[in-house]
Amino acid sequence: MIWNKQAECMPAHELKSLQLERLRETVRLAGENVPHYKKQFADMKLKPSSITSLNDISKLPFTSKTDLRDGFPFGMFAVPQSDIVEIHTSSGTTGKPIVVGYTRSDIDLWGEVMARCLSMAGTTRDDIIQNGYGYGLFTGGLGVHYGAQKIGATVVPISAGNTKRQIEIMRDLGTTIITCTPSYALYLAESAEEEGLLPRKKIKLRAGCFGAEMWTEKMRDEIESRFKIMALNIYGLTELIGPGVANECEHKNGLHIFEDYFYPEVISPETLQTLPEGETGELVLTTLSRVGTPMIRFRTRDITSLHREPCKCGRTVVRMARITGRSDDMIKVRGVLIFPSQIERALLEIKDVEPQYQIVITRPHHLDELEVQVELSKKMFSDEIRHIEEFRRKIEDNIERTINLRVKVSLVEPKSLPRSEGKAKRVIDKREI
Ligand code: DLL
């Protein structure tokens, strides 16, 4: 089902001219009102009026997560705070969070793109959407909420967690569409099986939009076969708007990017040059109609490729391949963004910690678990158990203070962790993603 045929099936030349018009307006707005861009454009002697074709986008500077962090809290806003009706922050754990602001028109835009995503899953006003993304500062909950309400579907704002209740609601209210992370969907399937609801007895579930973290075709197969539903991939990020940048249609051959609002490029993370369509690199996105926090050439760090061959659904907008990795070492654990270097810092702050450690991420029962294995020094190894346990807890506490997440620390024998001749492999991600 196509929510907005005019926008999603626009002929290429029309789309390009709309994109150029909106790009010029975004550059003007950012250059005049956002202190960060104002300074950057001045330093580069860049005049917004010099953007006269879409190719000129390469004249514009990139924006990084650090730029947003440096602007904390409202330094990236293009309008006075009184025009901002909502704020979201990213789930990152280093220092200050990144803050994005939405004007009334940004919220409308968000509802529009999310209505397009949910329509791809066949959602109509007759559907009951169980929204299992977290409500709050995370964008998942409210993003889906606005889209569901735009369509006029019935949204159940259950948020994440409370699995037993999720299963009851699914059965009692007759949920037809579900939205949550793919790992949580599998966890729900397992619980539904335990409760005897699966294989499909008393549930009416038909489809779902799953995203916010990396997942695989294998996970899709599992979600689809356990629930007997269509499982679609949804992509987005706080800096751009939240969920709703792109979504798969029923043909599941890449995620359609809503190009009338988000301008995509794929660059080489090494040379920073734009790559031809079809080649794999880092996704860079520019907002075309955001007013609160316009974003110019935001480096997402997500690895993908763009494809423009026609899709059977009739949409003409470009598709991005499933995200397969990141160009930095950021990892997402239970929805929280973590840099291994933060853990390293927290470890090494503790006296007597050996600099030999490994971060192991697993997904038992479809929920992420992070374990930090730290080698004991020879001296420590022969110490009393009581002292060793105290030491272990001290490390756990310090990591928690740094990343705001309680993780398990295990102390291992001296010289037991693998040594490497080149770059040490600090993160072992066993989640099959
Ligand atoms: O995760 C927004 C979202 C909510 C998307 C609900 C989809 C559904 P952030 O917390 O800012 O925002 O995290 C954004 O998550 O740069 C990717 O690395 C990752 N990510 C999001 N969607 C996908 C996906 C939300 N479908 C970061 N596949 C992004 C792989 C994804 N990674």
mmCIF file with all atom_site columns, C-alpha atoms in Angstrom, residues 6-111:
data_model
loop_
_atom_site.group_PDB
_atom_site.id
_atom_site.type_symbol
_atom_site.label_atom_id
_atom_site.label_alt_id
_atom_site.label_comp_id
_atom_site.label_asym_id
_atom_site.label_entity_id
_atom_site.label_seq_id
_atom_site.pdbx_PDB_ins_code
_atom_site.Cartn_x
_atom_site.Cartn_y
_atom_site.Cartn_z
_atom_site.occupancy
_atom_site.B_iso_or_equiv
_atom_site.pdbx_formal_charge
_atom_site.auth_seq_id
_atom_site.auth_comp_id
_atom_site.auth_asym_id
_atom_site.auth_atom_id
_atom_site.pdbx_PDB_model_num
ATOM 1   C CA . GLN A 1 6   ? 2.731  11.618 -5.543  1.00 0.00 ? 6   GLN A CA 1
ATOM 2   C CA . ALA A 1 7   ? 5.802  11.764 -3.313  1.00 0.00 ? 7   ALA A CA 1
ATOM 3   C CA . GLU A 1 8   ? 6.887  8.137  -3.406  1.00 0.00 ? 8   GLU A CA 1
ATOM 4   C CA . CYS A 1 9   ? 6.422  7.546  -7.139  1.00 0.00 ? 9   CYS A CA 1
ATOM 5   C CA . MET A 1 10  ? 7.596  10.931 -8.426  1.00 0.00 ? 10  MET A CA 1
ATOM 6   C CA . PRO A 1 11  ? 9.349  11.015 -11.813 1.00 0.00 ? 11  PRO A CA 1
ATOM 7   C CA . ALA A 1 12  ? 13.123 11.481 -11.386 1.00 0.00 ? 12  ALA A CA 1
ATOM 8   C CA . HIS A 1 13  ? 13.326 14.977 -12.909 1.00 0.00 ? 13  HIS A CA 1
ATOM 9   C CA . GLU A 1 14  ? 10.545 16.277 -10.679 1.00 0.00 ? 14  GLU A CA 1
ATOM 10  C CA . LEU A 1 15  ? 12.160 14.765 -7.606  1.00 0.00 ? 15  LEU A CA 1
ATOM 11  C CA . LYS A 1 16  ? 15.519 16.335 -8.455  1.00 0.00 ? 16  LYS A CA 1
ATOM 12  C CA . SER A 1 17  ? 14.092 19.784 -8.873  1.00 0.00 ? 17  SER A CA 1
ATOM 13  C CA . LEU A 1 18  ? 12.142 19.485 -5.602  1.00 0.00 ? 18  LEU A CA 1
ATOM 14  C CA . GLN A 1 19  ? 15.303 18.280 -3.833  1.00 0.00 ? 19  GLN A CA 1
ATOM 15  C CA . LEU A 1 20  ? 17.339 21.200 -5.162  1.00 0.00 ? 20  LEU A CA 1
ATOM 16  C CA . GLU A 1 21  ? 14.750 23.735 -4.090  1.00 0.00 ? 21  GLU A CA 1
ATOM 17  C CA . ARG A 1 22  ? 14.589 22.214 -0.608  1.00 0.00 ? 22  ARG A CA 1
ATOM 18  C CA . LEU A 1 23  ? 18.362 21.828 -0.333  1.00 0.00 ? 23  LEU A CA 1
ATOM 19  C CA . ARG A 1 24  ? 18.871 25.505 -1.098  1.00 0.00 ? 24  ARG A CA 1
ATOM 20  C CA . GLU A 1 25  ? 16.329 26.478 1.520   1.00 0.00 ? 25  GLU A CA 1
ATOM 21  C CA . THR A 1 26  ? 17.931 24.147 4.103   1.00 0.00 ? 26  THR A CA 1
ATOM 22  C CA . VAL A 1 27  ? 21.394 25.594 3.432   1.00 0.00 ? 27  VAL A CA 1
ATOM 23  C CA . ARG A 1 28  ? 20.030 29.122 3.722   1.00 0.00 ? 28  ARG A CA 1
ATOM 24  C CA . LEU A 1 29  ? 18.204 28.346 6.976   1.00 0.00 ? 29  LEU A CA 1
ATOM 25  C CA . ALA A 1 30  ? 21.208 26.573 8.501   1.00 0.00 ? 30  ALA A CA 1
ATOM 26  C CA . GLY A 1 31  ? 23.718 29.171 7.298   1.00 0.00 ? 31  GLY A CA 1
ATOM 27  C CA . GLU A 1 32  ? 21.698 32.059 8.696   1.00 0.00 ? 32  GLU A CA 1
ATOM 28  C CA . ASN A 1 33  ? 20.478 30.599 11.959  1.00 0.00 ? 33  ASN A CA 1
ATOM 29  C CA . VAL A 1 34  ? 22.556 27.675 13.225  1.00 0.00 ? 34  VAL A CA 1
ATOM 30  C CA . PRO A 1 35  ? 25.722 28.994 14.933  1.00 0.00 ? 35  PRO A CA 1
ATOM 31  C CA . HIS A 1 36  ? 27.679 25.847 13.976  1.00 0.00 ? 36  HIS A CA 1
ATOM 32  C CA . TYR A 1 37  ? 26.914 26.163 10.248  1.00 0.00 ? 37  TYR A CA 1
ATOM 33  C CA . LYS A 1 38  ? 27.177 29.942 10.263  1.00 0.00 ? 38  LYS A CA 1
ATOM 34  C CA . LYS A 1 39  ? 30.760 29.693 11.478  1.00 0.00 ? 39  LYS A CA 1
ATOM 35  C CA . GLN A 1 40  ? 31.636 26.794 9.211   1.00 0.00 ? 40  GLN A CA 1
ATOM 36  C CA . PHE A 1 41  ? 30.280 28.502 6.085   1.00 0.00 ? 41  PHE A CA 1
ATOM 37  C CA . ALA A 1 42  ? 32.149 31.699 7.014   1.00 0.00 ? 42  ALA A CA 1
ATOM 38  C CA . ASP A 1 43  ? 35.424 29.783 7.552   1.00 0.00 ? 43  ASP A CA 1
ATOM 39  C CA . MET A 1 44  ? 34.984 28.075 4.169   1.00 0.00 ? 44  MET A CA 1
ATOM 40  C CA . LYS A 1 45  ? 33.837 31.315 2.526   1.00 0.00 ? 45  LYS A CA 1
ATOM 41  C CA . LEU A 1 46  ? 30.807 29.393 1.332   1.00 0.00 ? 46  LEU A CA 1
ATOM 42  C CA . LYS A 1 47  ? 27.775 31.361 0.227   1.00 0.00 ? 47  LYS A CA 1
ATOM 43  C CA . PRO A 1 48  ? 24.471 29.463 0.394   1.00 0.00 ? 48  PRO A CA 1
ATOM 44  C CA . SER A 1 49  ? 23.583 31.074 -2.955  1.00 0.00 ? 49  SER A CA 1
ATOM 45  C CA . SER A 1 50  ? 26.482 29.166 -4.564  1.00 0.00 ? 50  SER A CA 1
ATOM 46  C CA . ILE A 1 51  ? 24.450 25.948 -4.318  1.00 0.00 ? 51  ILE A CA 1
ATOM 47  C CA . THR A 1 52  ? 22.838 25.908 -7.749  1.00 0.00 ? 52  THR A CA 1
ATOM 48  C CA . SER A 1 53  ? 22.731 22.184 -8.554  1.00 0.00 ? 53  SER A CA 1
ATOM 49  C CA . LEU A 1 54  ? 22.425 18.962 -6.577  1.00 0.00 ? 54  LEU A CA 1
ATOM 50  C CA . ASN A 1 55  ? 26.060 18.178 -7.398  1.00 0.00 ? 55  ASN A CA 1
ATOM 51  C CA . ASP A 1 56  ? 27.053 21.265 -5.436  1.00 0.00 ? 56  ASP A CA 1
ATOM 52  C CA . ILE A 1 57  ? 26.191 19.345 -2.281  1.00 0.00 ? 57  ILE A CA 1
ATOM 53  C CA . SER A 1 58  ? 29.799 18.150 -2.317  1.00 0.00 ? 58  SER A CA 1
ATOM 54  C CA . LYS A 1 59  ? 30.862 21.746 -1.564  1.00 0.00 ? 59  LYS A CA 1
ATOM 55  C CA . LEU A 1 60  ? 29.079 21.513 1.776   1.00 0.00 ? 60  LEU A CA 1
ATOM 56  C CA . PRO A 1 61  ? 30.829 20.373 4.970   1.00 0.00 ? 61  PRO A CA 1
ATOM 57  C CA . PHE A 1 62  ? 30.041 17.095 6.716   1.00 0.00 ? 62  PHE A CA 1
ATOM 58  C CA . THR A 1 63  ? 28.338 17.084 10.099  1.00 0.00 ? 63  THR A CA 1
ATOM 59  C CA . SER A 1 64  ? 29.345 14.553 12.762  1.00 0.00 ? 64  SER A CA 1
ATOM 60  C CA . LYS A 1 65  ? 27.909 13.368 16.058  1.00 0.00 ? 65  LYS A CA 1
ATOM 61  C CA . THR A 1 66  ? 30.670 15.373 17.775  1.00 0.00 ? 66  THR A CA 1
ATOM 62  C CA . ASP A 1 67  ? 29.416 18.593 16.177  1.00 0.00 ? 67  ASP A CA 1
ATOM 63  C CA . LEU A 1 68  ? 26.001 17.927 17.705  1.00 0.00 ? 68  LEU A CA 1
ATOM 64  C CA . ARG A 1 69  ? 27.519 17.106 21.054  1.00 0.00 ? 69  ARG A CA 1
ATOM 65  C CA . ASP A 1 70  ? 29.607 20.281 21.020  1.00 0.00 ? 70  ASP A CA 1
ATOM 66  C CA . GLY A 1 71  ? 26.453 22.275 20.382  1.00 0.00 ? 71  GLY A CA 1
ATOM 67  C CA . PHE A 1 72  ? 24.730 20.907 23.514  1.00 0.00 ? 72  PHE A CA 1
ATOM 68  C CA . PRO A 1 73  ? 22.007 21.709 24.282  1.00 0.00 ? 73  PRO A CA 1
ATOM 69  C CA . PHE A 1 74  ? 20.435 24.001 21.688  1.00 0.00 ? 74  PHE A CA 1
ATOM 70  C CA . GLY A 1 75  ? 23.412 24.974 19.532  1.00 0.00 ? 75  GLY A CA 1
ATOM 71  C CA . MET A 1 76  ? 22.130 23.153 16.437  1.00 0.00 ? 76  MET A CA 1
ATOM 72  C CA . PHE A 1 77  ? 18.671 24.742 16.494  1.00 0.00 ? 77  PHE A CA 1
ATOM 73  C CA . ALA A 1 78  ? 17.717 26.920 13.535  1.00 0.00 ? 78  ALA A CA 1
ATOM 74  C CA . VAL A 1 79  ? 14.738 28.498 15.284  1.00 0.00 ? 79  VAL A CA 1
ATOM 75  C CA . PRO A 1 80  ? 14.184 30.071 18.707  1.00 0.00 ? 80  PRO A CA 1
ATOM 76  C CA . GLN A 1 81  ? 13.483 27.506 21.405  1.00 0.00 ? 81  GLN A CA 1
ATOM 77  C CA . SER A 1 82  ? 9.930  28.872 21.667  1.00 0.00 ? 82  SER A CA 1
ATOM 78  C CA . ASP A 1 83  ? 9.211  27.418 18.200  1.00 0.00 ? 83  ASP A CA 1
ATOM 79  C CA . ILE A 1 84  ? 10.352 23.949 19.286  1.00 0.00 ? 84  ILE A CA 1
ATOM 80  C CA . VAL A 1 85  ? 7.469  21.738 20.382  1.00 0.00 ? 85  VAL A CA 1
ATOM 81  C CA . GLU A 1 86  ? 9.398  18.555 21.168  1.00 0.00 ? 86  GLU A CA 1
ATOM 82  C CA . ILE A 1 87  ? 12.912 17.398 21.932  1.00 0.00 ? 87  ILE A CA 1
ATOM 83  C CA . HIS A 1 88  ? 14.590 14.028 21.601  1.00 0.00 ? 88  HIS A CA 1
ATOM 84  C CA . THR A 1 89  ? 18.085 12.984 22.564  1.00 0.00 ? 89  THR A CA 1
ATOM 85  C CA . SER A 1 90  ? 20.213 10.115 21.384  1.00 0.00 ? 90  SER A CA 1
ATOM 86  C CA . SER A 1 91  ? 20.800 7.058  23.496  1.00 0.00 ? 91  SER A CA 1
ATOM 87  C CA . GLY A 1 92  ? 24.572 7.582  23.432  1.00 0.00 ? 92  GLY A CA 1
ATOM 88  C CA . THR A 1 93  ? 26.514 7.270  26.633  1.00 0.00 ? 93  THR A CA 1
ATOM 89  C CA . THR A 1 94  ? 29.536 9.552  26.224  1.00 0.00 ? 94  THR A CA 1
ATOM 90  C CA . GLY A 1 95  ? 29.405 12.945 27.913  1.00 0.00 ? 95  GLY A CA 1
ATOM 91  C CA . LYS A 1 96  ? 26.536 15.109 26.807  1.00 0.00 ? 96  LYS A CA 1
ATOM 92  C CA . PRO A 1 97  ? 23.752 13.601 24.738  1.00 0.00 ? 97  PRO A CA 1
ATOM 93  C CA . ILE A 1 98  ? 22.915 14.971 21.305  1.00 0.00 ? 98  ILE A CA 1
ATOM 94  C CA . VAL A 1 99  ? 19.738 17.032 21.236  1.00 0.00 ? 99  VAL A CA 1
ATOM 95  C CA . VAL A 1 100 ? 17.393 17.455 18.297  1.00 0.00 ? 100 VAL A CA 1
ATOM 96  C CA . GLY A 1 101 ? 14.440 19.800 18.228  1.00 0.00 ? 101 GLY A CA 1
ATOM 97  C CA . TYR A 1 102 ? 11.187 19.543 16.287  1.00 0.00 ? 102 TYR A CA 1
ATOM 98  C CA . THR A 1 103 ? 8.918  22.389 15.261  1.00 0.00 ? 103 THR A CA 1
ATOM 99  C CA . ARG A 1 104 ? 5.225  21.748 14.631  1.00 0.00 ? 104 ARG A CA 1
ATOM 100 C CA . SER A 1 105 ? 6.006  21.262 10.939  1.00 0.00 ? 105 SER A CA 1
ATOM 101 C CA . ASP A 1 106 ? 8.807  18.783 11.749  1.00 0.00 ? 106 ASP A CA 1
ATOM 102 C CA . ILE A 1 107 ? 6.361  16.690 13.769  1.00 0.00 ? 107 ILE A CA 1
ATOM 103 C CA . ASP A 1 108 ? 3.957  16.734 10.811  1.00 0.00 ? 108 ASP A CA 1
ATOM 104 C CA . LEU A 1 109 ? 6.784  15.653 8.514   1.00 0.00 ? 109 LEU A CA 1
ATOM 105 C CA . TRP A 1 110 ? 7.662  12.838 10.920  1.00 0.00 ? 110 TRP A CA 1
ATOM 106 C CA . GLY A 1 111 ? 4.050  11.644 10.999  1.00 0.00 ? 111 GLY A CA 1
#
